[in-house]
PDB file of C-alpha atoms in Angstrom:
ATOM      1  CA  MET A 395      19.614  10.678  74.419  1.00  0.00           C
ATOM      2  CA  LEU A 396      18.921   7.063  73.580  1.00  0.00           C
ATOM      3  CA  ASP A 397      15.192   7.752  73.139  1.00  0.00           C
ATOM      4  CA  PHE A 398      15.985  10.687  70.848  1.00  0.00           C
ATOM      5  CA  THR A 399      18.245   8.496  68.665  1.00  0.00           C
ATOM      6  CA  ILE A 400      15.588   5.804  68.428  1.00  0.00           C
ATOM      7  CA  MET A 401      12.966   8.393  67.449  1.00  0.00           C
ATOM      8  CA  ASN A 402      15.232   9.736  64.693  1.00  0.00           C
ATOM      9  CA  LYS A 403      15.844   6.231  63.350  1.00  0.00           C
ATOM     10  CA  THR A 404      12.115   5.510  63.422  1.00  0.00           C
ATOM     11  CA  LYS A 405      11.354   8.719  61.489  1.00  0.00           C
ATOM     12  CA  THR A 406      14.098   7.930  58.989  1.00  0.00           C
ATOM     13  CA  MET A 407      12.667   4.433  58.406  1.00  0.00           C
ATOM     14  CA  LYS A 408       9.175   5.886  57.920  1.00  0.00           C
ATOM     15  CA  TYR A 409      10.502   8.376  55.378  1.00  0.00           C
ATOM     16  CA  LEU A 410      12.399   5.627  53.537  1.00  0.00           C
ATOM     17  CA  PHE A 411       9.334   3.373  53.541  1.00  0.00           C
ATOM     18  CA  THR A 412       7.113   6.184  52.247  1.00  0.00           C
ATOM     19  CA  ALA A 413       9.604   7.170  49.558  1.00  0.00           C
ATOM     20  CA  THR A 414      10.040   3.554  48.447  1.00  0.00           C
ATOM     21  CA  PHE A 415       6.254   3.074  48.309  1.00  0.00           C
ATOM     22  CA  LEU A 416       5.804   6.232  46.227  1.00  0.00           C
ATOM     23  CA  ILE A 417       8.529   5.186  43.816  1.00  0.00           C
ATOM     24  CA  LEU A 418       7.006   1.719  43.382  1.00  0.00           C
ATOM     25  CA  PHE A 419       3.512   3.199  42.992  1.00  0.00           C
ATOM     26  CA  VAL A 420       4.625   5.657  40.310  1.00  0.00           C
ATOM     27  CA  SER A 421       6.650   2.944  38.555  1.00  0.00           C
ATOM     28  CA  CYS A 422       3.696   0.534  38.509  1.00  0.00           C
ATOM     29  CA  LYS A 423       1.424   3.283  37.252  1.00  0.00           C
ATOM     30  CA  GLU A 424       3.824   4.128  34.430  1.00  0.00           C
ATOM     31  CA  ASN A 425       4.245   0.476  33.445  1.00  0.00           C
ATOM     32  CA  ALA A 426       0.549  -0.416  33.681  1.00  0.00           C
ATOM     33  CA  PRO A 427      -1.027  -1.023  30.265  1.00  0.00           C
ATOM     34  CA  LYS A 428      -3.207   1.813  29.050  1.00  0.00           C
ATOM     35  CA  PRO A 429      -6.913   0.941  28.859  1.00  0.00           C
ATOM     36  CA  LEU A 430      -8.096   0.193  25.343  1.00  0.00           C
ATOM     37  CA  THR A 431     -10.258   2.683  23.484  1.00  0.00           C
ATOM     38  CA  ALA A 432     -13.437   1.758  21.618  1.00  0.00           C
ATOM     39  CA  GLN A 433     -11.567   2.279  18.344  1.00  0.00           C
ATOM     40  CA  GLU A 434      -8.760  -0.072  19.360  1.00  0.00           C
ATOM     41  CA  ILE A 435     -11.241  -2.743  20.433  1.00  0.00           C
ATOM     42  CA  VAL A 436     -13.074  -2.534  17.104  1.00  0.00           C
ATOM     43  CA  ASP A 437      -9.795  -2.617  15.161  1.00  0.00           C
ATOM     44  CA  LYS A 438      -8.700  -5.765  17.010  1.00  0.00           C
ATOM     45  CA  SER A 439     -12.105  -7.359  16.403  1.00  0.00           C
ATOM     46  CA  ILE A 440     -11.948  -6.646  12.676  1.00  0.00           C
ATOM     47  CA  GLU A 441      -8.432  -8.065  12.526  1.00  0.00           C
ATOM     48  CA  VAL A 442      -9.375 -11.407  14.143  1.00  0.00           C
ATOM     49  CA  SER A 443     -12.554 -11.638  12.043  1.00  0.00           C
ATOM     50  CA  GLY A 444     -11.028 -11.174   8.600  1.00  0.00           C
ATOM     51  CA  GLY A 445      -9.148  -7.876   8.482  1.00  0.00           C
ATOM     52  CA  GLU A 446      -8.022  -6.876   5.007  1.00  0.00           C
ATOM     53  CA  LEU A 447      -9.751  -9.902   3.503  1.00  0.00           C
ATOM     54  CA  TYR A 448     -13.036  -7.976   3.739  1.00  0.00           C
ATOM     55  CA  LYS A 449     -11.612  -5.537   1.184  1.00  0.00           C
ATOM     56  CA  THR A 450      -9.900  -7.966  -1.147  1.00  0.00           C
ATOM     57  CA  HIS A 451     -12.314 -10.916  -1.235  1.00  0.00           C
ATOM     58  CA  SER A 452     -15.800 -11.279  -2.663  1.00  0.00           C
ATOM     59  CA  THR A 453     -18.380 -13.052  -0.522  1.00  0.00           C
ATOM     60  CA  GLY A 454     -21.675 -14.777  -1.150  1.00  0.00           C
ATOM     61  CA  PHE A 455     -24.275 -16.543   0.979  1.00  0.00           C
ATOM     62  CA  ALA A 456     -27.913 -17.577   1.060  1.00  0.00           C
ATOM     63  CA  PHE A 457     -30.428 -16.206   3.546  1.00  0.00           C
ATOM     64  CA  ARG A 458     -34.173 -16.905   3.599  1.00  0.00           C
ATOM     65  CA  ASP A 459     -34.510 -18.067  -0.026  1.00  0.00           C
ATOM     66  CA  LYS A 460     -32.373 -15.237  -1.402  1.00  0.00           C
ATOM     67  CA  THR A 461     -28.698 -15.069  -2.298  1.00  0.00           C
ATOM     68  CA  TYR A 462     -26.414 -12.171  -1.432  1.00  0.00           C
ATOM     69  CA  HIS A 463     -23.073 -11.112  -2.894  1.00  0.00           C
ATOM     70  CA  SER A 464     -20.525  -8.431  -2.066  1.00  0.00           C
ATOM     71  CA  LYS A 465     -17.471  -7.456  -4.078  1.00  0.00           C
ATOM     72  CA  ASN A 466     -14.956  -4.645  -4.320  1.00  0.00           C
ATOM     73  CA  GLU A 467     -15.165  -2.688  -7.573  1.00  0.00           C
ATOM     74  CA  ASN A 468     -12.607   0.097  -7.971  1.00  0.00           C
ATOM     75  CA  GLY A 469     -12.367   0.626  -4.234  1.00  0.00           C
ATOM     76  CA  LYS A 470     -16.132   0.636  -3.684  1.00  0.00           C
ATOM     77  CA  ILE A 471     -18.109  -2.195  -2.090  1.00  0.00           C
ATOM     78  CA  VAL A 472     -20.995  -3.326  -4.321  1.00  0.00           C
ATOM     79  CA  LEU A 473     -23.772  -5.290  -2.612  1.00  0.00           C
ATOM     80  CA  ASP A 474     -26.514  -7.286  -4.272  1.00  0.00           C
ATOM     81  CA  ARG A 475     -29.442  -9.570  -3.531  1.00  0.00           C
ATOM     82  CA  VAL A 476     -30.914 -12.092  -5.960  1.00  0.00           C
ATOM     83  CA  SER A 477     -34.459 -13.450  -5.688  1.00  0.00           C
ATOM     84  CA  ASP A 478     -35.561 -16.327  -7.883  1.00  0.00           C
ATOM     85  CA  LEU A 479     -39.366 -16.258  -8.217  1.00  0.00           C
ATOM     86  CA  ASP A 480     -40.268 -19.109 -10.568  1.00  0.00           C
ATOM     87  CA  SER A 481     -39.292 -17.799 -14.000  1.00  0.00           C
ATOM     88  CA  VAL A 482     -38.496 -14.265 -12.754  1.00  0.00           C
ATOM     89  CA  ILE A 483     -35.082 -13.404 -11.358  1.00  0.00           C
ATOM     90  CA  ILE A 484     -34.841 -10.086  -9.509  1.00  0.00           C
ATOM     91  CA  ARG A 485     -31.411  -8.636  -8.766  1.00  0.00           C
ATOM     92  CA  ASP A 486     -31.172  -5.617  -6.476  1.00  0.00           C
ATOM     93  CA  VAL A 487     -27.825  -3.803  -6.523  1.00  0.00           C
ATOM     94  CA  LYS A 488     -26.568  -1.224  -4.024  1.00  0.00           C
ATOM     95  CA  ASN A 489     -23.491   0.604  -5.253  1.00  0.00           C
ATOM     96  CA  GLY A 490     -22.569   3.333  -2.784  1.00  0.00           C
ATOM     97  CA  ASN A 491     -25.640   5.570  -2.580  1.00  0.00           C
ATOM     98  CA  ASP A 492     -27.045   4.289  -5.863  1.00  0.00           C
ATOM     99  CA  PHE A 493     -29.637   1.533  -6.249  1.00  0.00           C
ATOM    100  CA  GLU A 494     -30.655  -0.441  -9.313  1.00  0.00           C
ATOM    101  CA  ARG A 495     -33.116  -3.267  -9.849  1.00  0.00           C
ATOM    102  CA  TYR A 496     -32.815  -5.803 -12.667  1.00  0.00           C
ATOM    103  CA  VAL A 497     -35.601  -8.186 -13.685  1.00  0.00           C
ATOM    104  CA  ASN A 498     -34.325 -11.049 -15.836  1.00  0.00           C
ATOM    105  CA  ASP A 499     -31.165  -8.986 -16.500  1.00  0.00           C
ATOM    106  CA  SER A 500     -33.151  -5.923 -17.687  1.00  0.00           C
ATOM    107  CA  LEU A 501     -32.821  -2.682 -15.718  1.00  0.00           C
ATOM    108  CA  VAL A 502     -36.231  -1.498 -14.501  1.00  0.00           C
ATOM    109  CA  SER A 503     -37.401   1.788 -13.045  1.00  0.00           C
ATOM    110  CA  VAL A 504     -38.187   1.853  -9.304  1.00  0.00           C
ATOM    111  CA  PRO A 505     -39.903   4.764  -7.496  1.00  0.00           C
ATOM    112  CA  ASP A 506     -37.504   6.598  -5.191  1.00  0.00           C
ATOM    113  CA  SER A 507     -39.437   5.663  -2.056  1.00  0.00           C
ATOM    114  CA  MET A 508     -39.278   1.957  -2.899  1.00  0.00           C
ATOM    115  CA  ALA A 509     -35.639   2.167  -4.012  1.00  0.00           C
ATOM    116  CA  VAL A 510     -34.711   3.453  -0.534  1.00  0.00           C
ATOM    117  CA  ARG A 511     -36.555   0.573   1.130  1.00  0.00           C
ATOM    118  CA  TYR A 512     -34.975  -2.055  -1.122  1.00  0.00           C
ATOM    119  CA  ALA A 513     -31.490  -0.562  -0.702  1.00  0.00           C
ATOM    120  CA  ASN A 514     -31.843  -0.490   3.089  1.00  0.00           C
ATOM    121  CA  SER A 515     -33.017  -4.095   3.108  1.00  0.00           C
ATOM    122  CA  VAL A 516     -30.042  -5.239   1.031  1.00  0.00           C
ATOM    123  CA  ASN A 517     -27.606  -3.223   3.141  1.00  0.00           C
ATOM    124  CA  SER A 518     -29.025  -4.509   6.443  1.00  0.00           C
ATOM    125  CA  VAL A 519     -28.448  -8.194   5.663  1.00  0.00           C
ATOM    126  CA  HIS A 520     -24.921  -7.557   4.401  1.00  0.00           C
ATOM    127  CA  TYR A 521     -24.168  -5.323   7.398  1.00  0.00           C
ATOM    128  CA  PHE A 522     -24.866  -8.065   9.935  1.00  0.00           C
ATOM    129  CA  ALA A 523     -23.160 -10.744   7.824  1.00  0.00           C
ATOM    130  CA  ARG A 524     -19.966  -8.651   7.573  1.00  0.00           C
ATOM    131  CA  LEU A 525     -19.739  -7.517  11.200  1.00  0.00           C
ATOM    132  CA  PRO A 526     -17.607  -6.120  12.701  1.00  0.00           C
ATOM    133  CA  TYR A 527     -16.162  -4.714   9.470  1.00  0.00           C
ATOM    134  CA  GLY A 528     -18.808  -1.980   9.060  1.00  0.00           C
ATOM    135  CA  LEU A 529     -18.008  -0.473  12.464  1.00  0.00           C
ATOM    136  CA  ASN A 530     -15.210   1.563  10.908  1.00  0.00           C
ATOM    137  CA  ASP A 531     -17.434   3.304   8.369  1.00  0.00           C
ATOM    138  CA  GLY A 532     -17.042   7.082   8.301  1.00  0.00           C
ATOM    139  CA  ALA A 533     -20.450   7.898   9.842  1.00  0.00           C
ATOM    140  CA  VAL A 534     -19.977   5.579  12.841  1.00  0.00           C
ATOM    141  CA  ASN A 535     -19.432   6.980  16.340  1.00  0.00           C
ATOM    142  CA  LYS A 536     -18.064   4.542  18.941  1.00  0.00           C
ATOM    143  CA  GLU A 537     -18.111   4.882  22.728  1.00  0.00           C
ATOM    144  CA  LEU A 538     -16.707   2.391  25.237  1.00  0.00           C
ATOM    145  CA  LEU A 539     -19.205   1.969  28.073  1.00  0.00           C
ATOM    146  CA  GLY A 540     -16.858  -0.198  30.153  1.00  0.00           C
ATOM    147  CA  LYS A 541     -17.039  -3.925  30.837  1.00  0.00           C
ATOM    148  CA  GLU A 542     -20.149  -6.024  31.386  1.00  0.00           C
ATOM    149  CA  ALA A 543     -20.605  -9.689  32.216  1.00  0.00           C
ATOM    150  CA  ILE A 544     -23.104 -11.828  30.334  1.00  0.00           C
ATOM    151  CA  GLY A 545     -23.320 -15.363  31.606  1.00  0.00           C
ATOM    152  CA  SER A 546     -19.925 -16.313  32.984  1.00  0.00           C
ATOM    153  CA  LYS A 547     -17.881 -14.160  30.596  1.00  0.00           C
ATOM    154  CA  GLU A 548     -16.800 -10.545  30.673  1.00  0.00           C
ATOM    155  CA  TYR A 549     -17.082  -8.276  27.652  1.00  0.00           C
ATOM    156  CA  TYR A 550     -16.151  -4.828  26.454  1.00  0.00           C
ATOM    157  CA  LYS A 551     -19.454  -3.042  25.906  1.00  0.00           C
ATOM    158  CA  VAL A 552     -19.350  -0.523  23.046  1.00  0.00           C
ATOM    159  CA  LYS A 553     -22.130   1.855  22.056  1.00  0.00           C
ATOM    160  CA  VAL A 554     -22.453   2.842  18.389  1.00  0.00           C
ATOM    161  CA  THR A 555     -24.399   5.766  16.963  1.00  0.00           C
ATOM    162  CA  PHE A 556     -24.382   7.299  13.500  1.00  0.00           C
ATOM    163  CA  ASP A 557     -23.980  10.758  12.018  1.00  0.00           C
ATOM    164  CA  GLN A 558     -26.990  11.961  10.077  1.00  0.00           C
ATOM    165  CA  GLN A 559     -24.717  12.694   7.121  1.00  0.00           C
ATOM    166  CA  GLY A 560     -23.804   9.300   5.694  1.00  0.00           C
ATOM    167  CA  GLY A 561     -25.605   7.365   8.425  1.00  0.00           C
ATOM    168  CA  GLY A 562     -28.510   6.244   6.258  1.00  0.00           C
ATOM    169  CA  ASP A 563     -32.220   6.551   6.944  1.00  0.00           C
ATOM    170  CA  ASP A 564     -31.847   4.821  10.314  1.00  0.00           C
ATOM    171  CA  PHE A 565     -29.054   7.103  11.552  1.00  0.00           C
ATOM    172  CA  ASP A 566     -30.875   7.717  14.859  1.00  0.00           C
ATOM    173  CA  ASP A 567     -30.796   4.020  15.864  1.00  0.00           C
ATOM    174  CA  THR A 568     -28.486   2.992  18.714  1.00  0.00           C
ATOM    175  CA  TYR A 569     -26.402  -0.173  18.588  1.00  0.00           C
ATOM    176  CA  LEU A 570     -24.532  -2.041  21.317  1.00  0.00           C
ATOM    177  CA  TYR A 571     -21.765  -4.595  20.836  1.00  0.00           C
ATOM    178  CA  TRP A 572     -20.214  -6.969  23.351  1.00  0.00           C
ATOM    179  CA  PHE A 573     -16.605  -7.899  22.512  1.00  0.00           C
ATOM    180  CA  ASP A 574     -14.931 -10.828  24.274  1.00  0.00           C
ATOM    181  CA  ILE A 575     -12.142  -9.247  26.391  1.00  0.00           C
ATOM    182  CA  GLU A 576      -9.682 -11.957  25.306  1.00  0.00           C
ATOM    183  CA  SER A 577     -10.559 -12.846  21.710  1.00  0.00           C
ATOM    184  CA  PHE A 578     -12.199  -9.492  20.781  1.00  0.00           C
ATOM    185  CA  LYS A 579     -14.875 -11.355  18.818  1.00  0.00           C
ATOM    186  CA  VAL A 580     -18.459 -10.041  18.882  1.00  0.00           C
ATOM    187  CA  ASP A 581     -20.584 -12.519  20.829  1.00  0.00           C
ATOM    188  CA  TYR A 582     -23.667 -10.325  21.332  1.00  0.00           C
ATOM    189  CA  LEU A 583     -25.174  -7.215  19.803  1.00  0.00           C
ATOM    190  CA  ALA A 584     -28.343  -5.191  20.311  1.00  0.00           C
ATOM    191  CA  TYR A 585     -30.077  -2.258  18.697  1.00  0.00           C
ATOM    192  CA  ASP A 586     -33.156  -0.105  18.900  1.00  0.00           C
ATOM    193  CA  PHE A 587     -35.098   0.999  15.834  1.00  0.00           C
ATOM    194  CA  HIS A 588     -37.850   3.479  15.059  1.00  0.00           C
ATOM    195  CA  VAL A 589     -39.497   2.253  11.847  1.00  0.00           C
ATOM    196  CA  ASN A 590     -42.718   0.209  11.890  1.00  0.00           C
ATOM    197  CA  GLY A 591     -43.548   1.228  15.429  1.00  0.00           C
ATOM    198  CA  GLY A 592     -40.004   0.819  16.746  1.00  0.00           C
ATOM    199  CA  GLY A 593     -38.597  -1.703  19.164  1.00  0.00           C
ATOM    200  CA  GLN A 594     -35.444  -3.392  20.424  1.00  0.00           C
ATOM    201  CA  ARG A 595     -33.558  -6.490  19.365  1.00  0.00           C
ATOM    202  CA  PHE A 596     -30.803  -8.522  20.993  1.00  0.00           C
ATOM    203  CA  ARG A 597     -28.717 -11.043  19.055  1.00  0.00           C
ATOM    204  CA  LYS A 598     -26.599 -13.892  20.333  1.00  0.00           C
ATOM    205  CA  ALA A 599     -23.957 -15.218  17.947  1.00  0.00           C
ATOM    206  CA  TYR A 600     -23.525 -18.965  17.472  1.00  0.00           C
ATOM    207  CA  ASN A 601     -22.254 -21.460  14.894  1.00  0.00           C
ATOM    208  CA  GLU A 602     -18.996 -19.584  14.287  1.00  0.00           C
ATOM    209  CA  ARG A 603     -17.042 -20.682  11.231  1.00  0.00           C
ATOM    210  CA  TYR A 604     -14.226 -19.228   9.130  1.00  0.00           C
ATOM    211  CA  VAL A 605     -14.450 -19.444   5.349  1.00  0.00           C
ATOM    212  CA  ASN A 606     -11.159 -18.616   3.620  1.00  0.00           C
ATOM    213  CA  GLY A 607     -10.146 -16.460   6.569  1.00  0.00           C
ATOM    214  CA  ILE A 608     -13.387 -14.527   7.139  1.00  0.00           C
ATOM    215  CA  ARG A 609     -15.532 -15.166  10.211  1.00  0.00           C
ATOM    216  CA  PHE A 610     -19.249 -15.857   9.825  1.00  0.00           C
ATOM    217  CA  VAL A 611     -21.822 -16.494  12.557  1.00  0.00           C
ATOM    218  CA  ASP A 612     -25.535 -17.126  12.857  1.00  0.00           C
ATOM    219  CA  TYR A 613     -27.716 -15.329  15.404  1.00  0.00           C
ATOM    220  CA  GLU A 614     -30.514 -16.045  17.814  1.00  0.00           C
ATOM    221  CA  ASN A 615     -32.757 -12.978  17.570  1.00  0.00           C
ATOM    222  CA  TYR A 616     -34.513 -11.815  20.779  1.00  0.00           C
ATOM    223  CA  LYS A 617     -36.783  -8.996  21.927  1.00  0.00           C
ATOM    224  CA  PRO A 618     -37.745  -7.797  25.445  1.00  0.00           C
ATOM    225  CA  LYS A 619     -40.813  -9.414  26.973  1.00  0.00           C
ATOM    226  CA  SER A 620     -41.881  -6.024  28.370  1.00  0.00           C
ATOM    227  CA  GLU A 621     -42.017  -2.675  26.579  1.00  0.00           C
ATOM    228  CA  GLY A 622     -40.250   0.456  27.743  1.00  0.00           C
ATOM    229  CA  SER A 623     -36.914  -1.090  28.745  1.00  0.00           C
ATOM    230  CA  ASP A 624     -33.661   0.837  28.353  1.00  0.00           C
ATOM    231  CA  ILE A 625     -31.559  -0.425  25.439  1.00  0.00           C
ATOM    232  CA  LEU A 626     -28.453  -0.011  27.639  1.00  0.00           C
ATOM    233  CA  GLU A 627     -29.860  -2.605  30.068  1.00  0.00           C
ATOM    234  CA  ILE A 628     -30.797  -5.227  27.475  1.00  0.00           C
ATOM    235  CA  GLY A 629     -27.723  -7.375  28.112  1.00  0.00           C
ATOM    236  CA  GLN A 630     -28.731  -7.808  31.740  1.00  0.00           C
ATOM    237  CA  LEU A 631     -32.328  -8.500  30.705  1.00  0.00           C
ATOM    238  CA  PHE A 632     -31.026 -11.348  28.547  1.00  0.00           C
ATOM    239  CA  ASP A 633     -29.002 -12.661  31.471  1.00  0.00           C
ATOM    240  CA  LYS A 634     -32.129 -12.661  33.653  1.00  0.00           C
ATOM    241  CA  GLY A 635     -34.234 -14.512  31.068  1.00  0.00           C
ATOM    242  CA  GLU A 636     -36.385 -11.460  30.346  1.00  0.00           C
ATOM    243  CA  LEU A 637     -36.057 -11.648  26.553  1.00  0.00           C
ATOM    244  CA  GLU A 638     -38.007 -13.910  24.213  1.00  0.00           C
ATOM    245  CA  LEU A 639     -36.638 -15.662  21.140  1.00  0.00           C
ATOM    246  CA  LEU A 640     -38.193 -14.350  17.927  1.00  0.00           C
ATOM    247  CA  SER A 641     -36.229 -16.027  15.171  1.00  0.00           C
ATOM    248  CA  LYS A 642     -32.877 -17.284  14.004  1.00  0.00           C
ATOM    249  CA  VAL A 643     -30.661 -15.607  11.441  1.00  0.00           C
ATOM    250  CA  GLU A 644     -28.861 -18.403   9.594  1.00  0.00           C
ATOM    251  CA  LEU A 645     -26.510 -18.064   6.620  1.00  0.00           C
ATOM    252  CA  THR A 646     -25.937 -21.007   4.283  1.00  0.00           C
ATOM    253  CA  ASP A 647     -23.905 -21.741   1.138  1.00  0.00           C
ATOM    254  CA  ILE A 648     -21.182 -19.282   2.177  1.00  0.00           C
ATOM    255  CA  GLN A 649     -18.529 -18.597  -0.440  1.00  0.00           C
ATOM    256  CA  VAL A 650     -15.418 -16.400  -0.196  1.00  0.00           C
ATOM    257  CA  ASP A 651     -13.318 -15.854  -3.333  1.00  0.00           C
TER     258      ASP A 651
END
């Protein structure tokens, strides 16, 4: 009789322990923070990098002997590039899908094939200077690939592709961004490209500074030492010293109005 009573008490304690464990497990699961989505990560990054100031403020900077300006005109971002060649001043303007070239303030005709090249060149410099703002453009597709460590820090790794409609001539390029898991700032980015024989690039941000609330960085620009590597593995290649430095992307004379 005594053994039977002890067995019943033991079973009852096991049931209570199991029930308590299940309740705690379910409670912890319900209270655990939901994992962030790629969209939420990008939104947080934009917010800490300038947020609405990208829309309301004009910016200007110099890059490789040319000056660049962006401003909001009637809800549309207008981008330009000015080249001063002795007595000739060339101003290239990208307004939405339209492109215009001015030489000494006079509008000149540009063949369509060249207009596309000039417009892409202007857009590319502004795109990198304004990151991560452009990652919420309509043609952008974002996918969270998880977390990845580079050096001693852990990052959210986000893959970006583009729709053909609205994605520009280089819509089939793939981009990767590494967002600091605490600050949400972009510390690294990489991309593959298919023009001029194609290739891969990896950029490391440095020299961070805020000008009137908008974040600007410069970049060390790398490429893989060996051909045929997977763009998704390029962060680890950098960590292993298997990329070579090609150039530096440095912005000067930054102005935000």
